[in-house]
CSV table of C-alpha atoms and ligand atoms in Angstrom, one decimal:
chain,number,residue,atom,x,y,z
A,1,MET,CA,-26.9,15.3,12.2
A,2,VAL,CA,-24.9,13.4,14.9
A,3,GLN,CA,-23.1,10.2,13.9
A,4,ASN,CA,-21.0,7.9,15.9
A,5,ILE,CA,-17.7,7.0,14.3
A,6,PRO,CA,-16.9,3.4,15.0
A,7,LYS,CA,-14.0,2.8,17.4
A,8,ASP,CA,-11.7,1.2,14.9
A,9,PHE,CA,-12.6,3.5,12.0
A,10,ILE,CA,-9.3,4.8,10.6
A,11,LEU,CA,-9.0,8.6,10.8
A,12,GLY,CA,-5.8,9.5,9.2
A,13,ALA,CA,-4.1,11.6,6.5
A,14,ALA,CA,-1.9,11.0,3.5
A,15,SER,CA,0.8,12.4,1.4
A,16,SER,CA,3.6,11.1,-0.8
A,17,ALA,CA,7.4,11.1,-0.8
A,18,TRP,CA,8.0,13.3,-3.8
A,19,GLN,CA,5.3,15.9,-2.8
A,20,THR,CA,6.9,16.5,0.5
A,21,GLU,CA,10.6,15.4,0.8
A,22,GLY,CA,12.5,17.9,-1.3
A,23,TRP,CA,15.9,17.1,-2.7
A,24,VAL,CA,18.1,17.4,0.4
A,25,GLY,CA,20.4,14.4,0.2
A,26,LYS,CA,19.2,13.3,-3.2
A,27,LYS,CA,21.9,12.3,-5.7
A,28,GLU,CA,22.0,13.6,-9.2
A,29,THR,CA,21.4,10.1,-10.6
A,30,GLN,CA,18.2,9.6,-8.5
A,31,ASP,CA,15.7,11.7,-10.4
A,32,SER,CA,12.2,10.3,-10.7
A,33,PHE,CA,9.8,11.0,-13.6
A,34,LEU,CA,8.5,14.0,-11.6
A,35,ASP,CA,11.9,15.4,-11.0
A,36,SER,CA,12.8,15.2,-14.7
A,37,TRP,CA,9.5,16.7,-15.8
A,38,PHE,CA,10.1,19.6,-13.4
A,39,LYS,CA,13.6,20.1,-14.6
A,40,ASN,CA,12.6,20.0,-18.3
A,41,GLU,CA,9.4,22.0,-18.1
A,42,SER,CA,9.5,24.0,-14.9
A,43,PHE,CA,7.5,26.9,-16.6
A,44,VAL,CA,4.3,24.8,-16.4
A,45,TRP,CA,4.7,24.5,-12.6
A,46,HIS,CA,3.0,27.2,-10.6
A,47,GLU,CA,5.4,30.0,-9.7
A,48,GLY,CA,8.2,27.7,-10.8
A,49,ARG,CA,8.0,25.7,-7.6
A,50,GLY,CA,8.1,21.9,-7.5
A,51,PRO,CA,9.6,18.8,-5.9
A,52,ASP,CA,13.1,20.5,-5.4
A,53,VAL,CA,12.2,22.0,-2.0
A,54,ALA,CA,8.6,20.7,-1.5
A,55,THR,CA,7.9,20.9,2.2
A,56,ASN,CA,11.4,19.7,3.1
A,57,PHE,CA,9.8,16.8,4.9
A,58,TYR,CA,13.2,15.0,4.6
A,59,GLU,CA,14.5,17.3,7.3
A,60,LYS,CA,11.3,18.5,9.0
A,61,TYR,CA,9.6,15.2,9.5
A,62,PRO,CA,9.9,15.2,13.3
A,63,GLU,CA,8.0,18.5,13.4
A,64,ASP,CA,5.2,17.1,11.1
A,65,ILE,CA,4.9,13.9,13.1
A,66,ALA,CA,4.7,16.0,16.3
A,67,HIS,CA,1.7,17.8,14.7
A,68,MET,CA,0.2,14.4,13.7
A,69,LYS,CA,0.5,13.3,17.3
A,70,GLU,CA,-1.1,16.5,18.6
A,71,ILE,CA,-4.0,15.9,16.2
A,72,GLY,CA,-4.1,12.2,17.1
A,73,LEU,CA,-4.1,10.7,13.6
A,74,THR,CA,-4.5,6.9,13.8
A,75,HIS,CA,-2.7,6.3,10.5
A,76,TYR,CA,-0.4,8.1,8.0
A,77,ARG,CA,0.1,7.1,4.4
A,78,THR,CA,3.1,8.1,2.4
A,79,SER,CA,5.4,6.5,-0.2
A,80,ILE,CA,8.9,5.2,-0.4
A,81,ASN,CA,10.6,7.2,-3.2
A,82,TRP,CA,11.6,4.4,-5.5
A,83,SER,CA,14.0,6.7,-7.4
A,84,ARG,CA,15.9,7.6,-4.2
A,85,PHE,CA,15.8,4.1,-2.6
A,86,PHE,CA,18.5,2.7,-4.8
A,87,ILE,CA,22.0,3.7,-5.9
A,88,ASP,CA,21.9,1.0,-8.6
A,89,TYR,CA,18.4,0.1,-9.7
A,90,GLU,CA,19.4,-3.0,-11.7
A,91,LYS,CA,21.7,-4.6,-9.1
A,92,GLY,CA,19.3,-3.6,-6.3
A,93,ILE,CA,22.0,-1.7,-4.3
A,94,VAL,CA,20.1,0.3,-1.7
A,95,ASP,CA,21.0,3.9,-0.8
A,96,GLU,CA,21.5,3.3,2.9
A,97,GLU,CA,21.3,7.0,3.7
A,98,TYR,CA,17.8,7.3,2.2
A,99,ALA,CA,16.7,3.9,3.5
A,100,ASP,CA,17.7,5.0,7.0
A,101,HIS,CA,15.6,8.0,6.6
A,102,ILE,CA,12.5,5.8,5.9
A,103,ASP,CA,13.5,3.8,9.0
A,104,ARG,CA,13.5,6.9,11.1
A,105,VAL,CA,10.2,8.1,9.8
A,106,ILE,CA,8.6,4.8,10.5
A,107,ASP,CA,10.0,4.7,14.0
A,108,GLU,CA,9.0,8.3,14.7
A,109,LEU,CA,5.4,7.5,13.6
A,110,PHE,CA,5.2,4.5,15.9
A,111,ASN,CA,6.6,6.5,18.8
A,112,ALA,CA,3.8,9.0,18.2
A,113,GLY,CA,1.2,6.3,18.2
A,114,ILE,CA,0.5,6.5,14.5
A,115,GLU,CA,0.5,3.5,12.2
A,116,PRO,CA,2.3,4.0,8.9
A,117,MET,CA,0.9,2.7,5.6
A,118,LEU,CA,3.5,2.6,2.8
A,119,CYS,CA,3.1,2.8,-0.9
A,120,LEU,CA,5.9,1.6,-3.2
A,121,GLU,CA,5.2,4.1,-6.0
A,122,HIS,CA,3.4,7.3,-5.9
A,123,TYR,CA,4.5,8.4,-9.5
A,124,GLU,CA,8.2,8.1,-8.5
A,125,VAL,CA,9.3,5.9,-11.3
A,126,PRO,CA,13.0,6.4,-11.7
A,127,THR,CA,14.1,8.4,-14.8
A,128,TYR,CA,16.9,6.0,-15.3
A,129,LEU,CA,14.3,3.2,-16.0
A,130,MET,CA,12.3,5.5,-18.2
A,131,ASP,CA,15.4,6.3,-20.3
A,132,LYS,CA,16.8,2.8,-20.4
A,133,TYR,CA,13.7,0.7,-20.7
A,134,GLY,CA,10.8,3.1,-21.6
A,135,GLY,CA,9.5,2.9,-18.0
A,136,TRP,CA,6.4,0.7,-17.5
A,137,ALA,CA,6.3,-0.2,-21.2
A,138,SER,CA,8.9,-2.8,-20.3
A,139,LYS,CA,8.6,-6.2,-18.7
A,140,LYS,CA,12.1,-5.7,-17.3
A,141,VAL,CA,10.7,-2.8,-15.2
A,142,VAL,CA,8.0,-5.1,-13.8
A,143,GLU,CA,10.7,-7.5,-12.6
A,144,LEU,CA,12.8,-4.7,-11.1
A,145,PHE,CA,9.7,-3.4,-9.2
A,146,VAL,CA,9.0,-6.8,-7.8
A,147,ASP,CA,12.6,-7.0,-6.6
A,148,TYR,CA,12.3,-3.6,-5.0
A,149,ALA,CA,9.1,-4.6,-3.3
A,150,GLN,CA,10.8,-7.6,-1.7
A,151,ILE,CA,13.7,-5.5,-0.5
A,152,ALA,CA,11.3,-3.1,1.1
A,153,PHE,CA,9.2,-5.8,2.7
A,154,ASP,CA,12.4,-7.4,4.1
A,155,ARG,CA,13.7,-4.1,5.5
A,156,TYR,CA,10.5,-2.6,6.9
A,157,GLY,CA,8.0,-5.5,7.1
A,158,ASP,CA,8.9,-6.1,10.8
A,159,ARG,CA,7.0,-2.8,11.5
A,160,VAL,CA,4.9,-1.9,8.5
A,161,LYS,CA,1.9,-4.1,8.1
A,162,GLN,CA,-0.1,-2.2,5.5
A,163,TRP,CA,1.3,-1.9,2.0
A,164,PHE,CA,0.2,-0.6,-1.4
A,165,THR,CA,1.9,-1.2,-4.7
A,166,PHE,CA,0.9,1.9,-6.5
A,167,ASN,CA,-0.9,5.2,-5.9
A,168,GLU,CA,-3.3,5.8,-8.8
A,169,PRO,CA,-1.5,3.6,-11.3
A,170,ILE,CA,-3.4,5.0,-14.3
A,171,VAL,CA,-2.4,8.6,-13.9
A,172,ILE,CA,1.1,9.1,-15.4
A,173,GLN,CA,0.5,7.3,-18.6
A,174,THR,CA,-2.9,8.9,-19.1
A,175,ARG,CA,-1.5,12.4,-18.9
A,176,VAL,CA,1.7,11.5,-20.8
A,177,TYR,CA,0.8,8.9,-23.5
A,178,LEU,CA,-3.0,9.1,-23.8
A,179,ASP,CA,-3.6,12.9,-23.5
A,180,ALA,CA,0.0,13.9,-24.2
A,181,ILE,CA,-0.4,17.0,-22.1
A,182,ARG,CA,2.8,16.4,-20.1
A,183,TRP,CA,6.5,16.1,-20.8
A,184,PRO,CA,7.8,14.3,-22.8
A,185,HIS,CA,4.6,14.7,-24.9
A,186,GLU,CA,4.4,11.4,-26.8
A,187,GLN,CA,0.9,10.4,-27.8
A,188,ASN,CA,0.7,6.6,-27.9
A,189,THR,CA,-2.6,5.0,-26.9
A,190,LYS,CA,-1.2,1.4,-27.1
A,191,LYS,CA,1.7,2.3,-24.9
A,192,TRP,CA,-0.9,3.7,-22.4
A,193,MET,CA,-2.6,0.3,-22.3
A,194,GLN,CA,0.8,-1.5,-22.0
A,195,TRP,CA,1.6,0.6,-18.9
A,196,ASN,CA,-1.8,-0.2,-17.5
A,197,HIS,CA,-1.3,-3.9,-18.0
A,198,HIS,CA,2.2,-3.9,-16.6
A,199,LYS,CA,1.1,-2.1,-13.4
A,200,VAL,CA,-1.7,-4.7,-13.0
A,201,LEU,CA,0.8,-7.5,-13.5
A,202,ALA,CA,3.4,-5.9,-11.2
A,203,THR,CA,0.7,-5.6,-8.5
A,204,ALA,CA,-0.3,-9.3,-8.9
A,205,LYS,CA,3.4,-10.3,-8.8
A,206,VAL,CA,4.1,-8.2,-5.7
A,207,VAL,CA,1.0,-9.7,-4.0
A,208,GLN,CA,2.4,-13.1,-4.8
A,209,VAL,CA,5.8,-12.3,-3.3
A,210,PHE,CA,4.1,-10.8,-0.2
A,211,HIS,CA,2.0,-13.9,0.5
A,212,GLU,CA,4.6,-16.5,-0.4
A,213,GLY,CA,7.2,-14.6,1.7
A,214,GLY,CA,4.9,-15.0,4.7
A,215,TYR,CA,5.1,-11.3,5.6
A,216,GLU,CA,2.7,-10.2,8.2
A,217,GLY,CA,-0.1,-7.8,7.3
A,218,ARG,CA,-1.7,-7.0,4.0
A,219,ILE,CA,-0.9,-5.8,0.5
A,220,GLY,CA,-3.2,-3.7,-1.7
A,221,VAL,CA,-3.3,-0.9,-4.3
A,222,VAL,CA,-4.5,2.6,-4.2
A,223,LEU,CA,-6.9,3.3,-7.1
A,224,ASN,CA,-8.7,6.4,-8.2
A,225,PRO,CA,-11.9,4.9,-9.8
A,226,GLU,CA,-14.3,7.7,-10.6
A,227,VAL,CA,-18.0,7.3,-9.8
A,228,THR,CA,-19.6,7.7,-13.1
A,229,TYR,CA,-23.0,9.4,-13.6
A,230,PRO,CA,-24.7,9.5,-17.0
A,231,ARG,CA,-26.3,12.8,-17.9
A,232,SER,CA,-29.7,11.1,-18.5
A,233,SER,CA,-31.5,7.7,-18.4
A,234,SER,CA,-31.1,7.5,-22.2
A,235,PRO,CA,-29.4,4.3,-23.4
A,236,ALA,CA,-26.8,6.5,-25.3
A,237,ASP,CA,-25.8,8.4,-22.2
A,238,LYS,CA,-25.7,5.2,-20.1
A,239,LYS,CA,-23.5,3.5,-22.7
A,240,ALA,CA,-21.1,6.5,-22.7
A,241,ALA,CA,-20.7,6.2,-18.9
A,242,GLU,CA,-20.2,2.4,-19.1
A,243,ILE,CA,-17.5,2.7,-21.7
A,244,TYR,CA,-15.7,5.4,-19.7
A,245,ASP,CA,-16.0,3.1,-16.7
A,246,LEU,CA,-14.4,0.2,-18.6
A,247,PHE,CA,-11.4,2.2,-19.8
A,248,PHE,CA,-10.6,4.1,-16.6
A,249,ASN,CA,-12.0,2.2,-13.7
A,250,ARG,CA,-12.6,-1.4,-14.4
A,251,VAL,CA,-9.3,-1.7,-16.2
A,252,TYR,CA,-7.7,-1.9,-12.7
A,253,LEU,CA,-10.6,-2.8,-10.4
A,254,ASP,CA,-11.6,-6.0,-12.3
A,255,PRO,CA,-8.2,-7.7,-12.7
A,256,LEU,CA,-6.9,-6.7,-9.2
A,257,VAL,CA,-10.0,-7.6,-7.3
A,258,LYS,CA,-11.7,-10.3,-9.4
A,259,GLY,CA,-8.7,-11.6,-11.3
A,260,SER,CA,-9.5,-10.8,-14.9
A,261,TYR,CA,-10.0,-7.9,-17.3
A,262,PRO,CA,-13.6,-7.3,-18.4
A,263,SER,CA,-14.4,-9.1,-21.7
A,264,GLU,CA,-16.1,-5.9,-23.0
A,265,LEU,CA,-12.8,-4.0,-22.5
A,266,VAL,CA,-10.8,-6.7,-24.2
A,267,GLN,CA,-13.1,-6.6,-27.2
A,268,LEU,CA,-12.7,-2.8,-27.4
A,269,LEU,CA,-8.9,-3.0,-27.1
A,270,GLU,CA,-8.8,-5.5,-29.9
A,271,HIS,CA,-11.2,-3.6,-32.1
A,272,HIS,CA,-9.1,-0.5,-31.8
A,273,GLN,CA,-5.8,-2.4,-32.1
A,274,ILE,CA,-4.5,-1.3,-28.7
A,275,MET,CA,-4.5,-4.7,-27.0
A,276,PHE,CA,-1.5,-4.9,-24.7
A,277,ASP,CA,1.2,-7.5,-25.3
A,278,HIS,CA,0.8,-10.3,-22.7
A,279,THR,CA,1.1,-14.0,-22.2
A,280,GLU,CA,-1.3,-16.6,-20.8
A,281,GLU,CA,1.0,-17.0,-17.9
A,282,GLU,CA,0.7,-13.3,-17.0
A,283,LEU,CA,-3.1,-13.5,-17.1
A,284,GLU,CA,-2.8,-16.6,-14.8
A,285,ILE,CA,-0.6,-14.7,-12.3
A,286,ILE,CA,-3.3,-11.9,-12.3
A,287,ARG,CA,-6.0,-14.5,-11.8
A,288,GLN,CA,-4.3,-16.1,-8.8
A,289,ASN,CA,-3.2,-13.0,-6.9
A,290,PRO,CA,-5.9,-10.5,-6.2
A,291,VAL,CA,-5.1,-7.8,-3.7
A,292,ASP,CA,-6.0,-8.1,0.0
A,293,PHE,CA,-7.6,-4.6,0.3
A,294,LEU,CA,-8.1,-1.4,-1.7
A,295,GLY,CA,-7.3,2.2,-1.1
A,296,ILE,CA,-9.7,4.5,-2.9
A,297,ASN,CA,-8.9,8.1,-3.8
A,298,LEU,CA,-12.1,10.0,-4.4
A,299,TYR,CA,-12.5,13.7,-5.0
A,300,PHE,CA,-15.2,14.5,-7.6
A,301,PRO,CA,-18.0,12.8,-9.6
A,302,LYS,CA,-17.5,12.0,-13.3
A,303,ARG,CA,-20.6,13.0,-15.4
A,304,LEU,CA,-20.8,11.8,-18.9
A,305,LYS,CA,-22.9,12.0,-22.0
A,306,ALA,CA,-23.0,10.5,-25.4
A,307,PRO,CA,-20.6,12.1,-27.9
A,308,ARG,CA,-22.2,14.6,-30.2
A,309,TYR,CA,-19.7,14.4,-33.1
A,310,GLU,CA,-18.2,11.6,-35.1
A,311,TRP,CA,-14.5,10.8,-34.3
A,312,ASN,CA,-12.0,12.1,-36.8
A,313,LYS,CA,-10.4,9.0,-38.3
A,314,ASP,CA,-7.0,10.7,-38.5
A,315,THR,CA,-6.9,11.3,-34.7
A,316,PRO,CA,-5.3,8.5,-32.8
A,317,PHE,CA,-7.8,6.4,-30.9
A,318,HIS,CA,-8.8,7.8,-27.5
A,319,PRO,CA,-11.6,6.4,-25.4
A,320,GLU,CA,-13.2,9.8,-25.7
A,321,MET,CA,-14.5,8.6,-29.1
A,322,TYR,CA,-17.3,7.1,-26.9
A,323,TYR,CA,-18.2,9.9,-24.5
A,324,GLU,CA,-18.2,13.5,-23.7
A,325,ASN,CA,-17.9,15.1,-20.3
A,326,PHE,CA,-21.1,16.6,-18.9
A,327,GLU,CA,-21.3,19.6,-16.6
A,328,LEU,CA,-24.3,19.6,-14.5
A,329,PRO,CA,-25.8,23.1,-14.4
A,330,GLY,CA,-25.9,24.4,-10.8
A,331,ARG,CA,-23.3,21.9,-9.6
A,332,ARG,CA,-21.4,22.9,-6.5
A,333,MET,CA,-17.8,23.6,-7.3
A,334,ASN,CA,-14.4,23.9,-5.7
A,335,LYS,CA,-13.4,26.7,-8.1
A,336,SER,CA,-9.7,26.6,-7.1
A,337,ARG,CA,-9.3,23.1,-8.5
A,338,GLY,CA,-12.2,23.1,-10.9
A,339,TRP,CA,-13.6,20.0,-9.3
A,340,GLU,CA,-17.3,19.4,-8.6
A,341,ILE,CA,-18.2,18.8,-4.9
A,342,TYR,CA,-20.7,15.9,-4.6
A,343,PRO,CA,-20.3,14.1,-1.3
A,344,GLU,CA,-22.9,11.4,-2.2
A,345,LEU,CA,-20.2,9.8,-4.3
A,346,MET,CA,-18.7,8.3,-1.2
A,347,PHE,CA,-21.9,6.4,-0.5
A,348,ASP,CA,-22.2,5.4,-4.2
A,349,MET,CA,-18.7,4.1,-4.4
A,350,ALA,CA,-19.1,2.1,-1.2
A,351,MET,CA,-22.3,0.5,-2.5
A,352,ARG,CA,-20.5,-0.4,-5.8
A,353,ILE,CA,-17.7,-2.1,-4.0
A,354,LYS,CA,-20.2,-3.9,-1.8
A,355,ASP,CA,-22.3,-5.1,-4.7
A,356,GLU,CA,-19.8,-5.6,-7.5
A,357,TYR,CA,-16.5,-6.2,-5.8
A,358,HIS,CA,-17.6,-8.6,-3.0
A,359,ASN,CA,-17.3,-5.9,-0.4
A,360,ILE,CA,-13.5,-6.3,-0.3
A,361,PRO,CA,-12.0,-4.4,2.7
A,362,TRP,CA,-11.2,-0.8,1.6
A,363,LEU,CA,-10.7,2.6,2.9
A,364,ILE,CA,-10.6,6.2,1.5
A,365,THR,CA,-6.9,6.8,1.1
A,366,GLU,CA,-7.5,10.4,-0.3
A,367,ASN,CA,-10.2,13.0,-0.3
A,368,GLY,CA,-9.7,16.7,0.3
A,369,MET,CA,-10.1,20.2,-0.8
A,370,GLY,CA,-7.3,22.3,-2.4
A,371,ILE,CA,-7.9,26.0,-2.0
A,372,GLU,CA,-6.0,28.9,-3.6
A,373,GLY,CA,-5.0,31.9,-1.6
A,374,GLU,CA,-5.6,30.5,1.9
A,375,GLU,CA,-3.7,33.5,3.4
A,376,ARG,CA,-6.9,35.4,2.9
A,377,PHE,CA,-8.4,33.3,5.7
A,378,GLN,CA,-5.5,33.8,8.2
A,379,ASP,CA,-6.7,35.4,11.4
A,380,ASP,CA,-4.7,37.9,13.5
A,381,ASN,CA,-2.6,35.0,14.9
A,382,GLY,CA,-1.9,33.7,11.5
A,383,GLN,CA,-4.2,30.6,11.8
A,384,VAL,CA,-6.0,29.7,8.7
A,385,GLN,CA,-9.8,29.7,9.4
A,386,ASP,CA,-10.7,27.0,6.9
A,387,ASP,CA,-14.3,26.4,7.8
A,388,TYR,CA,-14.9,25.4,4.1
A,389,ARG,CA,-12.5,22.4,4.6
A,390,ILE,CA,-14.2,21.4,7.8
A,391,ASP,CA,-17.6,21.4,6.0
A,392,PHE,CA,-16.1,19.5,3.1
A,393,ILE,CA,-14.7,16.7,5.3
A,394,ARG,CA,-17.8,16.6,7.4
A,395,MET,CA,-20.1,16.1,4.4
A,396,HIS,CA,-17.9,13.4,2.9
A,397,LEU,CA,-17.4,11.6,6.2
A,398,ASN,CA,-21.1,11.7,6.8
A,399,GLN,CA,-21.8,9.9,3.5
A,400,LEU,CA,-19.1,7.3,4.3
A,401,LEU,CA,-20.4,6.6,7.7
A,402,LYS,CA,-23.9,6.1,6.2
A,403,ALA,CA,-22.4,3.6,3.9
A,404,VAL,CA,-20.8,1.8,6.8
A,405,GLU,CA,-24.2,1.6,8.4
A,406,ALA,CA,-25.6,0.2,5.2
A,407,GLY,CA,-23.1,-2.7,5.3
A,408,SER,CA,-20.0,-1.3,3.5
A,409,SER,CA,-16.7,-2.7,4.5
A,410,CYS,CA,-15.1,0.7,4.4
A,411,GLU,CA,-12.5,0.8,7.2
A,412,GLY,CA,-11.6,4.5,7.3
A,413,TYR,CA,-10.9,7.9,5.9
A,414,MET,CA,-7.6,9.6,5.2
A,415,LEU,CA,-7.5,13.2,4.3
A,416,TRP,CA,-5.3,14.5,1.5
A,417,ALA,CA,-3.1,15.9,2.7
A,418,PHE,CA,-1.6,16.2,6.2
A,419,THR,CA,0.4,19.3,5.4
A,420,ASP,CA,0.1,21.6,2.4
A,421,CYS,CA,2.3,20.0,-0.3
A,422,VAL,CA,3.4,20.2,-3.9
A,423,SER,CA,0.9,19.2,-6.6
A,424,PRO,CA,1.8,18.1,-10.1
A,425,MET,CA,2.1,21.5,-11.9
A,426,ASN,CA,-0.1,23.4,-9.4
A,427,ALA,CA,2.7,23.1,-6.9
A,428,PHE,CA,1.6,25.2,-3.9
A,429,LYS,CA,-1.2,27.0,-5.7
A,430,ASN,CA,-4.0,25.0,-4.0
A,431,ARG,CA,-3.5,24.2,-0.3
A,432,TYR,CA,-4.8,20.9,1.0
A,433,GLY,CA,-3.4,20.5,4.5
A,434,LEU,CA,-4.5,20.5,8.1
A,435,VAL,CA,-1.2,22.1,8.6
A,436,ARG,CA,-0.2,25.2,6.7
A,437,ILE,CA,3.3,25.5,5.1
A,438,GLU,CA,4.8,29.0,4.6
A,439,LEU,CA,7.0,29.2,1.5
A,440,ASP,CA,9.8,30.8,3.5
A,441,ASP,CA,13.2,29.2,3.7
A,442,GLU,CA,12.2,27.4,6.9
A,443,ARG,CA,9.0,26.1,5.4
A,444,THR,CA,7.3,27.2,8.7
A,445,ARG,CA,4.4,25.1,9.8
A,446,SER,CA,1.2,26.1,11.6
A,447,LEU,CA,-2.0,24.2,12.5
A,448,LYS,CA,-5.1,25.3,10.7
A,449,LYS,CA,-8.6,25.4,12.3
A,450,SER,CA,-9.4,22.2,10.4
A,451,GLY,CA,-6.5,20.5,12.3
A,452,GLU,CA,-8.1,21.4,15.6
A,453,TRP,CA,-11.5,20.2,14.4
A,454,TYR,CA,-10.0,16.9,13.1
A,455,LYS,CA,-8.4,16.4,16.5
A,456,GLN,CA,-11.7,16.9,18.2
A,457,ILE,CA,-13.6,14.3,16.0
A,458,ILE,CA,-10.8,11.8,16.5
A,459,GLN,CA,-11.0,12.3,20.3
A,460,GLU,CA,-14.8,12.3,20.6
A,461,ARG,CA,-15.5,9.8,17.8
A,462,ILE,CA,-18.7,11.8,17.0
A,463,LEU,CA,-19.4,13.7,13.8
A,464,LYS,CA,-21.7,16.6,14.3
B,1,BG6,C1,-4.4,12.6,-6.2
B,1,BG6,C2,-3.0,12.3,-6.1
B,1,BG6,O1,-4.9,12.3,-7.4
B,1,BG6,O2,-4.8,13.9,-6.0
B,1,BG6,C3,-2.1,13.3,-5.3
B,1,BG6,O3,-2.7,11.0,-5.6
B,1,BG6,C4,-2.6,14.7,-5.7
B,1,BG6,O4,-0.8,13.0,-5.6
B,1,BG6,C5,-4.0,14.8,-5.2
B,1,BG6,O5,-1.8,15.7,-5.1
B,1,BG6,C6,-4.7,16.2,-5.4
B,1,BG6,O6,-4.6,16.6,-6.8
B,1,BG6,P1,-3.8,17.8,-7.2
B,1,BG6,O7,-3.6,17.7,-8.7
B,1,BG6,O8,-4.6,19.0,-6.8
B,1,BG6,O9,-2.5,17.8,-6.5
């Protein structure tokens, strides 16, 4: 297999503010949801590690960007930490010290020949807004987010041309309010949908501000739609996959790309009395302001089958009433993360966007392989020999490039993550980076074998 990689095809890497920065310079009042969760329930975080130190990117960013330059990344995606960006969230008083840090990171990236892409929220909703307004349950928070976006565009828009509102906007409320597996453990399915709607609305409003403000560049959102595969061709299994798709994928894809929620979803929400509070004006704003492009995070396939048991009527409604997960016997697994490896999902997602979402411009904003105990693979010089990661990237890129040949508008691939970083709960258990981070006080960095390989494919533009 030898494939040419188109000249303009993005070959980058991603991370987020909270998973790398650490708390150096952070004020006590600037906790995000993640910081508070870590403070309140640190025992669920692997080895008690979390966002407090992370990779200390806040101080070490010049070293990381030097590694990015060495590898030749074309783009780097990270987030602005909303919770650290303000001293006063309501009056919009910016923390100049933190905002300068973002300036320095942007400039350093450009000096290294790397284009930054910025996301306005990668789960970093401020705790203050959670406590005072209930977070994204509140329309006030939508307004404050739109104000924040405008301040960020004004400040960085002279240099940053590719923006995203959210990273995986469905995730926090799914874990917290739908599944109630995370602090503060409140089960509330209607609140889950309200958060979803408000993040859709916030995205549409930010798109409007971006376009009306005449900022250069484009504004999108990073979604994590899963490619759904029914267990069998039976109508019951297919229906299970379709309903899953409505609740977890189309709930964002349809309004943000096509301008409206799917009517089948609305019927289900009404039937189960979890329809979100909204106005006609809000739906109109959503209709008028689709995103310019999409980032898609894609790791594993979602296999589904029809449920075997009747739903217990005393259990609060959960979409799981309509489906069960299906584990394909013999599937290839990343055992560290418990995720199936199925590279074909890249092609399948690309064809779906082409056929159902008018081939809107998009790119893979995350895909990667988190592996536990990578020190096992360090050679005598300490370099991680991560051939499994090279194979993983190669297989996924191969499928993506095939999709491009088949007419997909996919513009690129960004690996998660550039360096090892902190995962929610798993912390440093599974390592994702092209660059290894030691957990010493210095957070010492070293290039893995995959880093050298990525450098080579970026230089040669050939995938072998
Ligand atoms: C994505 C998130 O879902 O997956 C990242 O955007 C996350 O923030 C990544 O780190 C990998 O998942 P995990 O749970 O192993 O960190």
